[in-house]
Amino acid sequence: PNTLCATQLFSCFSLSIIRPQRHITHQTPTMFIPKANRIAVFSYLFREGVCVVKKDTVSPTHPQIEGATNLEVLNLMKSLQSKGYVRITFSWQHNYCYLTPEGIEYLRGYLALPAEIVPATHKKAPSRPDGRDRDDEKFAGEGKPAFRGGNDREYRSREGGFGRGGGM
């Protein structure tokens, strides 16, 4: 009559007592980058249009950017990639970061630059002249006869050597 079986005894306990549920939040750690370093990285990226970052998290400096560590540059490029401002190609332990048109507009607003300033990758290369006159005197000197229209065998020594047709 007043006896409880094991199932009735355990049913009165909540599962939260036996196994407490934990609310696990997956937050990625935030890296605080000094504003001077952020501006240095962004201005370099905007000026060049591309940036190469070696996958080396312990390097104290980035080879092209003064003041910023390699880890800071790597994380800034990842952040810009997640927003769609940079396209990253990874090859041989290096990240090759290319600025997208959206990234150009974002960095132009962030750095407060006028519309006339564009990255180096968007500038037109100076046009080369169509043709130039070669100085025939420059190429009219004495050289090896094989390269000056001589016989095929003239440049080889007559004493022989090793291999086919060797003198021994």
mmCIF file with all atom_site columns, C-alpha atoms in Angstrom:
data_model
loop_
_atom_site.group_PDB
_atom_site.id
_atom_site.type_symbol
_atom_site.label_atom_id
_atom_site.label_alt_id
_atom_site.label_comp_id
_atom_site.label_asym_id
_atom_site.label_entity_id
_atom_site.label_seq_id
_atom_site.pdbx_PDB_ins_code
_atom_site.Cartn_x
_atom_site.Cartn_y
_atom_site.Cartn_z
_atom_site.occupancy
_atom_site.B_iso_or_equiv
_atom_site.pdbx_formal_charge
_atom_site.auth_seq_id
_atom_site.auth_comp_id
_atom_site.auth_asym_id
_atom_site.auth_atom_id
_atom_site.pdbx_PDB_model_num
ATOM 1   C CA . PRO A 1 1   ? 0.000  0.000  0.000   1.00 0.00 ? 1   PRO A CA 1
ATOM 2   C CA . ASN A 1 2   ? 2.588  2.680  0.908   1.00 0.00 ? 2   ASN A CA 1
ATOM 3   C CA . THR A 1 3   ? 5.444  1.033  -0.895  1.00 0.00 ? 3   THR A CA 1
ATOM 4   C CA . LEU A 1 4   ? 7.040  2.862  -3.848  1.00 0.00 ? 4   LEU A CA 1
ATOM 5   C CA . CYS A 1 5   ? 8.685  1.065  -6.654  1.00 0.00 ? 5   CYS A CA 1
ATOM 6   C CA . ALA A 1 6   ? 11.935 2.314  -8.148  1.00 0.00 ? 6   ALA A CA 1
ATOM 7   C CA . THR A 1 7   ? 10.301 3.855  -11.202 1.00 0.00 ? 7   THR A CA 1
ATOM 8   C CA . GLN A 1 8   ? 7.936  5.897  -9.094  1.00 0.00 ? 8   GLN A CA 1
ATOM 9   C CA . LEU A 1 9   ? 10.790 7.004  -6.888  1.00 0.00 ? 9   LEU A CA 1
ATOM 10  C CA . PHE A 1 10  ? 12.906 8.227  -9.823  1.00 0.00 ? 10  PHE A CA 1
ATOM 11  C CA . SER A 1 11  ? 9.984  9.803  -11.643 1.00 0.00 ? 11  SER A CA 1
ATOM 12  C CA . CYS A 1 12  ? 9.494  12.278 -8.862  1.00 0.00 ? 12  CYS A CA 1
ATOM 13  C CA . PHE A 1 13  ? 13.015 13.587 -9.330  1.00 0.00 ? 13  PHE A CA 1
ATOM 14  C CA . SER A 1 14  ? 13.597 15.943 -12.176 1.00 0.00 ? 14  SER A CA 1
ATOM 15  C CA . LEU A 1 15  ? 16.270 15.087 -14.675 1.00 0.00 ? 15  LEU A CA 1
ATOM 16  C CA . SER A 1 16  ? 17.793 18.451 -14.020 1.00 0.00 ? 16  SER A CA 1
ATOM 17  C CA . ILE A 1 17  ? 18.767 17.296 -10.548 1.00 0.00 ? 17  ILE A CA 1
ATOM 18  C CA . ILE A 1 18  ? 20.490 14.196 -11.839 1.00 0.00 ? 18  ILE A CA 1
ATOM 19  C CA . ARG A 1 19  ? 21.956 15.856 -14.936 1.00 0.00 ? 19  ARG A CA 1
ATOM 20  C CA . PRO A 1 20  ? 21.900 19.604 -14.708 1.00 0.00 ? 20  PRO A CA 1
ATOM 21  C CA . GLN A 1 21  ? 21.513 21.201 -18.101 1.00 0.00 ? 21  GLN A CA 1
ATOM 22  C CA . ARG A 1 22  ? 24.128 23.748 -18.913 1.00 0.00 ? 22  ARG A CA 1
ATOM 23  C CA . HIS A 1 23  ? 23.506 26.535 -21.323 1.00 0.00 ? 23  HIS A CA 1
ATOM 24  C CA . ILE A 1 24  ? 26.653 26.415 -23.400 1.00 0.00 ? 24  ILE A CA 1
ATOM 25  C CA . THR A 1 25  ? 27.253 29.455 -25.521 1.00 0.00 ? 25  THR A CA 1
ATOM 26  C CA . HIS A 1 26  ? 29.805 29.129 -28.260 1.00 0.00 ? 26  HIS A CA 1
ATOM 27  C CA . GLN A 1 27  ? 31.471 32.503 -28.364 1.00 0.00 ? 27  GLN A CA 1
ATOM 28  C CA . THR A 1 28  ? 34.559 32.929 -30.377 1.00 0.00 ? 28  THR A CA 1
ATOM 29  C CA . PRO A 1 29  ? 37.212 34.811 -28.497 1.00 0.00 ? 29  PRO A CA 1
ATOM 30  C CA . THR A 1 30  ? 37.440 38.408 -29.574 1.00 0.00 ? 30  THR A CA 1
ATOM 31  C CA . MET A 1 31  ? 40.836 39.761 -30.471 1.00 0.00 ? 31  MET A CA 1
ATOM 32  C CA . PHE A 1 32  ? 41.364 43.382 -29.610 1.00 0.00 ? 32  PHE A CA 1
ATOM 33  C CA . ILE A 1 33  ? 43.465 45.078 -32.263 1.00 0.00 ? 33  ILE A CA 1
ATOM 34  C CA . PRO A 1 34  ? 44.730 48.595 -31.569 1.00 0.00 ? 34  PRO A CA 1
ATOM 35  C CA . LYS A 1 35  ? 43.135 51.201 -33.809 1.00 0.00 ? 35  LYS A CA 1
ATOM 36  C CA . ALA A 1 36  ? 46.524 52.363 -35.112 1.00 0.00 ? 36  ALA A CA 1
ATOM 37  C CA . ASN A 1 37  ? 47.325 48.815 -36.293 1.00 0.00 ? 37  ASN A CA 1
ATOM 38  C CA . ARG A 1 38  ? 43.862 48.397 -37.817 1.00 0.00 ? 38  ARG A CA 1
ATOM 39  C CA . ILE A 1 39  ? 44.247 51.651 -39.751 1.00 0.00 ? 39  ILE A CA 1
ATOM 40  C CA . ALA A 1 40  ? 47.761 50.647 -40.870 1.00 0.00 ? 40  ALA A CA 1
ATOM 41  C CA . VAL A 1 41  ? 46.484 47.305 -42.214 1.00 0.00 ? 41  VAL A CA 1
ATOM 42  C CA . PHE A 1 42  ? 43.427 48.835 -43.886 1.00 0.00 ? 42  PHE A CA 1
ATOM 43  C CA . SER A 1 43  ? 45.417 51.655 -45.485 1.00 0.00 ? 43  SER A CA 1
ATOM 44  C CA . TYR A 1 44  ? 48.009 49.195 -46.836 1.00 0.00 ? 44  TYR A CA 1
ATOM 45  C CA . LEU A 1 45  ? 45.253 46.958 -48.216 1.00 0.00 ? 45  LEU A CA 1
ATOM 46  C CA . PHE A 1 46  ? 43.506 49.913 -49.851 1.00 0.00 ? 46  PHE A CA 1
ATOM 47  C CA . ARG A 1 47  ? 46.729 51.347 -51.274 1.00 0.00 ? 47  ARG A CA 1
ATOM 48  C CA . GLU A 1 48  ? 47.901 48.050 -52.815 1.00 0.00 ? 48  GLU A CA 1
ATOM 49  C CA . GLY A 1 49  ? 44.576 46.300 -53.439 1.00 0.00 ? 49  GLY A CA 1
ATOM 50  C CA . VAL A 1 50  ? 46.101 42.981 -52.373 1.00 0.00 ? 50  VAL A CA 1
ATOM 51  C CA . CYS A 1 51  ? 47.823 41.633 -49.274 1.00 0.00 ? 51  CYS A CA 1
ATOM 52  C CA . VAL A 1 52  ? 49.868 38.489 -48.684 1.00 0.00 ? 52  VAL A CA 1
ATOM 53  C CA . VAL A 1 53  ? 49.734 36.999 -45.185 1.00 0.00 ? 53  VAL A CA 1
ATOM 54  C CA . LYS A 1 54  ? 51.798 33.994 -44.188 1.00 0.00 ? 54  LYS A CA 1
ATOM 55  C CA . LYS A 1 55  ? 50.033 31.465 -41.979 1.00 0.00 ? 55  LYS A CA 1
ATOM 56  C CA . ASP A 1 56  ? 52.374 32.137 -39.080 1.00 0.00 ? 56  ASP A CA 1
ATOM 57  C CA . THR A 1 57  ? 50.669 33.127 -35.848 1.00 0.00 ? 57  THR A CA 1
ATOM 58  C CA . VAL A 1 58  ? 53.838 33.644 -33.804 1.00 0.00 ? 58  VAL A CA 1
ATOM 59  C CA . SER A 1 59  ? 55.647 36.069 -36.104 1.00 0.00 ? 59  SER A CA 1
ATOM 60  C CA . PRO A 1 60  ? 56.079 39.376 -34.245 1.00 0.00 ? 60  PRO A CA 1
ATOM 61  C CA . THR A 1 61  ? 55.680 41.586 -37.336 1.00 0.00 ? 61  THR A CA 1
ATOM 62  C CA . HIS A 1 62  ? 54.196 41.521 -40.798 1.00 0.00 ? 62  HIS A CA 1
ATOM 63  C CA . PRO A 1 63  ? 56.885 42.046 -43.473 1.00 0.00 ? 63  PRO A CA 1
ATOM 64  C CA . GLN A 1 64  ? 55.070 44.859 -45.326 1.00 0.00 ? 64  GLN A CA 1
ATOM 65  C CA . ILE A 1 65  ? 52.979 46.525 -42.597 1.00 0.00 ? 65  ILE A CA 1
ATOM 66  C CA . GLU A 1 66  ? 54.709 48.432 -39.815 1.00 0.00 ? 66  GLU A CA 1
ATOM 67  C CA . GLY A 1 67  ? 53.440 48.005 -36.273 1.00 0.00 ? 67  GLY A CA 1
ATOM 68  C CA . ALA A 1 68  ? 50.963 45.172 -36.870 1.00 0.00 ? 68  ALA A CA 1
ATOM 69  C CA . THR A 1 69  ? 51.699 41.578 -35.961 1.00 0.00 ? 69  THR A CA 1
ATOM 70  C CA . ASN A 1 70  ? 51.139 38.821 -38.478 1.00 0.00 ? 70  ASN A CA 1
ATOM 71  C CA . LEU A 1 71  ? 48.320 37.405 -36.324 1.00 0.00 ? 71  LEU A CA 1
ATOM 72  C CA . GLU A 1 72  ? 46.507 40.737 -36.318 1.00 0.00 ? 72  GLU A CA 1
ATOM 73  C CA . VAL A 1 73  ? 46.738 41.006 -40.108 1.00 0.00 ? 73  VAL A CA 1
ATOM 74  C CA . LEU A 1 74  ? 45.569 37.396 -40.496 1.00 0.00 ? 74  LEU A CA 1
ATOM 75  C CA . ASN A 1 75  ? 42.538 37.953 -38.251 1.00 0.00 ? 75  ASN A CA 1
ATOM 76  C CA . LEU A 1 76  ? 41.618 41.244 -39.914 1.00 0.00 ? 76  LEU A CA 1
ATOM 77  C CA . MET A 1 77  ? 41.681 39.553 -43.322 1.00 0.00 ? 77  MET A CA 1
ATOM 78  C CA . LYS A 1 78  ? 39.471 36.729 -42.021 1.00 0.00 ? 78  LYS A CA 1
ATOM 79  C CA . SER A 1 79  ? 37.048 39.293 -40.651 1.00 0.00 ? 79  SER A CA 1
ATOM 80  C CA . LEU A 1 80  ? 36.953 41.187 -43.934 1.00 0.00 ? 80  LEU A CA 1
ATOM 81  C CA . GLN A 1 81  ? 36.422 37.912 -45.791 1.00 0.00 ? 81  GLN A CA 1
ATOM 82  C CA . SER A 1 82  ? 33.436 36.989 -43.632 1.00 0.00 ? 82  SER A CA 1
ATOM 83  C CA . LYS A 1 83  ? 31.857 40.348 -44.519 1.00 0.00 ? 83  LYS A CA 1
ATOM 84  C CA . GLY A 1 84  ? 32.543 39.835 -48.231 1.00 0.00 ? 84  GLY A CA 1
ATOM 85  C CA . TYR A 1 85  ? 35.085 42.663 -48.528 1.00 0.00 ? 85  TYR A CA 1
ATOM 86  C CA . VAL A 1 86  ? 38.084 40.440 -49.325 1.00 0.00 ? 86  VAL A CA 1
ATOM 87  C CA . ARG A 1 87  ? 38.528 37.267 -51.376 1.00 0.00 ? 87  ARG A CA 1
ATOM 88  C CA . ILE A 1 88  ? 41.197 34.945 -49.970 1.00 0.00 ? 88  ILE A CA 1
ATOM 89  C CA . THR A 1 89  ? 43.144 32.305 -51.872 1.00 0.00 ? 89  THR A CA 1
ATOM 90  C CA . PHE A 1 90  ? 45.288 29.975 -49.764 1.00 0.00 ? 90  PHE A CA 1
ATOM 91  C CA . SER A 1 91  ? 48.367 28.367 -51.264 1.00 0.00 ? 91  SER A CA 1
ATOM 92  C CA . TRP A 1 92  ? 51.637 27.099 -49.812 1.00 0.00 ? 92  TRP A CA 1
ATOM 93  C CA . GLN A 1 93  ? 50.983 28.418 -46.291 1.00 0.00 ? 93  GLN A CA 1
ATOM 94  C CA . HIS A 1 94  ? 50.187 31.920 -47.561 1.00 0.00 ? 94  HIS A CA 1
ATOM 95  C CA . ASN A 1 95  ? 46.864 33.749 -47.748 1.00 0.00 ? 95  ASN A CA 1
ATOM 96  C CA . TYR A 1 96  ? 46.508 35.906 -50.839 1.00 0.00 ? 96  TYR A CA 1
ATOM 97  C CA . CYS A 1 97  ? 43.857 38.524 -50.072 1.00 0.00 ? 97  CYS A CA 1
ATOM 98  C CA . TYR A 1 98  ? 42.201 40.436 -52.915 1.00 0.00 ? 98  TYR A CA 1
ATOM 99  C CA . LEU A 1 99  ? 40.033 43.471 -52.272 1.00 0.00 ? 99  LEU A CA 1
ATOM 100 C CA . THR A 1 100 ? 36.502 43.252 -53.727 1.00 0.00 ? 100 THR A CA 1
ATOM 101 C CA . PRO A 1 101 ? 34.508 46.263 -55.025 1.00 0.00 ? 101 PRO A CA 1
ATOM 102 C CA . GLU A 1 102 ? 32.413 46.169 -51.830 1.00 0.00 ? 102 GLU A CA 1
ATOM 103 C CA . GLY A 1 103 ? 35.637 46.171 -49.820 1.00 0.00 ? 103 GLY A CA 1
ATOM 104 C CA . ILE A 1 104 ? 36.893 49.212 -51.706 1.00 0.00 ? 104 ILE A CA 1
ATOM 105 C CA . GLU A 1 105 ? 33.732 51.108 -50.793 1.00 0.00 ? 105 GLU A CA 1
ATOM 106 C CA . TYR A 1 106 ? 33.916 49.952 -47.162 1.00 0.00 ? 106 TYR A CA 1
ATOM 107 C CA . LEU A 1 107 ? 37.572 50.938 -46.742 1.00 0.00 ? 107 LEU A CA 1
ATOM 108 C CA . ARG A 1 108 ? 36.992 54.227 -48.545 1.00 0.00 ? 108 ARG A CA 1
ATOM 109 C CA . GLY A 1 109 ? 34.315 55.041 -45.966 1.00 0.00 ? 109 GLY A CA 1
ATOM 110 C CA . TYR A 1 110 ? 36.342 53.712 -43.010 1.00 0.00 ? 110 TYR A CA 1
ATOM 111 C CA . LEU A 1 111 ? 39.489 55.635 -43.968 1.00 0.00 ? 111 LEU A CA 1
ATOM 112 C CA . ALA A 1 112 ? 37.512 58.709 -45.154 1.00 0.00 ? 112 ALA A CA 1
ATOM 113 C CA . LEU A 1 113 ? 39.126 58.762 -48.592 1.00 0.00 ? 113 LEU A CA 1
ATOM 114 C CA . PRO A 1 114 ? 37.783 60.601 -51.653 1.00 0.00 ? 114 PRO A CA 1
ATOM 115 C CA . ALA A 1 115 ? 36.429 58.709 -54.648 1.00 0.00 ? 115 ALA A CA 1
ATOM 116 C CA . GLU A 1 116 ? 39.402 59.707 -56.844 1.00 0.00 ? 116 GLU A CA 1
ATOM 117 C CA . ILE A 1 117 ? 41.812 57.533 -54.861 1.00 0.00 ? 117 ILE A CA 1
ATOM 118 C CA . VAL A 1 118 ? 41.811 53.920 -56.039 1.00 0.00 ? 118 VAL A CA 1
ATOM 119 C CA . PRO A 1 119 ? 43.954 50.879 -55.160 1.00 0.00 ? 119 PRO A CA 1
ATOM 120 C CA . ALA A 1 120 ? 47.080 50.160 -57.196 1.00 0.00 ? 120 ALA A CA 1
ATOM 121 C CA . THR A 1 121 ? 45.426 47.126 -58.766 1.00 0.00 ? 121 THR A CA 1
ATOM 122 C CA . HIS A 1 122 ? 42.738 49.353 -60.312 1.00 0.00 ? 122 HIS A CA 1
ATOM 123 C CA . LYS A 1 123 ? 45.085 51.932 -61.804 1.00 0.00 ? 123 LYS A CA 1
ATOM 124 C CA . LYS A 1 124 ? 45.818 51.814 -65.503 1.00 0.00 ? 124 LYS A CA 1
ATOM 125 C CA . ALA A 1 125 ? 49.366 50.857 -66.353 1.00 0.00 ? 125 ALA A CA 1
ATOM 126 C CA . PRO A 1 126 ? 51.211 53.438 -68.448 1.00 0.00 ? 126 PRO A CA 1
ATOM 127 C CA . SER A 1 127 ? 50.848 52.489 -72.075 1.00 0.00 ? 127 SER A CA 1
ATOM 128 C CA . ARG A 1 128 ? 53.923 51.258 -73.884 1.00 0.00 ? 128 ARG A CA 1
ATOM 129 C CA . PRO A 1 129 ? 54.845 52.626 -77.281 1.00 0.00 ? 129 PRO A CA 1
ATOM 130 C CA . ASP A 1 130 ? 53.740 50.504 -80.231 1.00 0.00 ? 130 ASP A CA 1
ATOM 131 C CA . GLY A 1 131 ? 57.205 49.721 -81.434 1.00 0.00 ? 131 GLY A CA 1
ATOM 132 C CA . ARG A 1 132 ? 60.703 50.983 -81.139 1.00 0.00 ? 132 ARG A CA 1
ATOM 133 C CA . ASP A 1 133 ? 63.588 51.069 -83.511 1.00 0.00 ? 133 ASP A CA 1
ATOM 134 C CA . ARG A 1 134 ? 66.280 48.603 -82.658 1.00 0.00 ? 134 ARG A CA 1
ATOM 135 C CA . ASP A 1 135 ? 69.866 49.543 -83.036 1.00 0.00 ? 135 ASP A CA 1
ATOM 136 C CA . ASP A 1 136 ? 71.264 47.035 -85.517 1.00 0.00 ? 136 ASP A CA 1
ATOM 137 C CA . GLU A 1 137 ? 74.759 47.899 -84.343 1.00 0.00 ? 137 GLU A CA 1
ATOM 138 C CA . LYS A 1 138 ? 73.874 46.584 -80.937 1.00 0.00 ? 138 LYS A CA 1
ATOM 139 C CA . PHE A 1 139 ? 73.317 43.081 -82.330 1.00 0.00 ? 139 PHE A CA 1
ATOM 140 C CA . ALA A 1 140 ? 75.970 43.089 -85.077 1.00 0.00 ? 140 ALA A CA 1
ATOM 141 C CA . GLY A 1 141 ? 78.921 42.050 -82.925 1.00 0.00 ? 141 GLY A CA 1
ATOM 142 C CA . GLU A 1 142 ? 80.911 38.860 -82.953 1.00 0.00 ? 142 GLU A CA 1
ATOM 143 C CA . GLY A 1 143 ? 79.378 36.025 -81.016 1.00 0.00 ? 143 GLY A CA 1
ATOM 144 C CA . LYS A 1 144 ? 79.226 32.299 -81.082 1.00 0.00 ? 144 LYS A CA 1
ATOM 145 C CA . PRO A 1 145 ? 78.900 31.214 -84.702 1.00 0.00 ? 145 PRO A CA 1
ATOM 146 C CA . ALA A 1 146 ? 75.961 28.913 -83.949 1.00 0.00 ? 146 ALA A CA 1
ATOM 147 C CA . PHE A 1 147 ? 73.867 31.930 -83.091 1.00 0.00 ? 147 PHE A CA 1
ATOM 148 C CA . ARG A 1 148 ? 75.056 34.011 -86.021 1.00 0.00 ? 148 ARG A CA 1
ATOM 149 C CA . GLY A 1 149 ? 73.942 31.754 -88.857 1.00 0.00 ? 149 GLY A CA 1
ATOM 150 C CA . GLY A 1 150 ? 77.021 29.534 -88.935 1.00 0.00 ? 150 GLY A CA 1
ATOM 151 C CA . ASN A 1 151 ? 77.154 25.826 -89.448 1.00 0.00 ? 151 ASN A CA 1
ATOM 152 C CA . ASP A 1 152 ? 75.532 23.608 -86.849 1.00 0.00 ? 152 ASP A CA 1
ATOM 153 C CA . ARG A 1 153 ? 78.811 22.019 -85.798 1.00 0.00 ? 153 ARG A CA 1
ATOM 154 C CA . GLU A 1 154 ? 81.054 25.071 -85.796 1.00 0.00 ? 154 GLU A CA 1
ATOM 155 C CA . TYR A 1 155 ? 80.568 25.909 -82.146 1.00 0.00 ? 155 TYR A CA 1
ATOM 156 C CA . ARG A 1 156 ? 81.675 22.466 -80.962 1.00 0.00 ? 156 ARG A CA 1
ATOM 157 C CA . SER A 1 157 ? 85.328 21.822 -80.363 1.00 0.00 ? 157 SER A CA 1
ATOM 158 C CA . ARG A 1 158 ? 87.178 19.635 -82.838 1.00 0.00 ? 158 ARG A CA 1
ATOM 159 C CA . GLU A 1 159 ? 89.018 17.697 -80.155 1.00 0.00 ? 159 GLU A CA 1
ATOM 160 C CA . GLY A 1 160 ? 85.942 15.628 -79.369 1.00 0.00 ? 160 GLY A CA 1
ATOM 161 C CA . GLY A 1 161 ? 84.622 14.883 -75.962 1.00 0.00 ? 161 GLY A CA 1
ATOM 162 C CA . PHE A 1 162 ? 82.313 12.413 -74.406 1.00 0.00 ? 162 PHE A CA 1
ATOM 163 C CA . GLY A 1 163 ? 79.109 10.918 -75.715 1.00 0.00 ? 163 GLY A CA 1
ATOM 164 C CA . ARG A 1 164 ? 78.121 10.471 -79.322 1.00 0.00 ? 164 ARG A CA 1
ATOM 165 C CA . GLY A 1 165 ? 80.768 11.385 -81.803 1.00 0.00 ? 165 GLY A CA 1
ATOM 166 C CA . GLY A 1 166 ? 83.406 11.786 -79.138 1.00 0.00 ? 166 GLY A CA 1
ATOM 167 C CA . GLY A 1 167 ? 86.946 11.678 -80.406 1.00 0.00 ? 167 GLY A CA 1
ATOM 168 C CA . MET A 1 168 ? 88.002 8.599  -78.493 1.00 0.00 ? 168 MET A CA 1
#
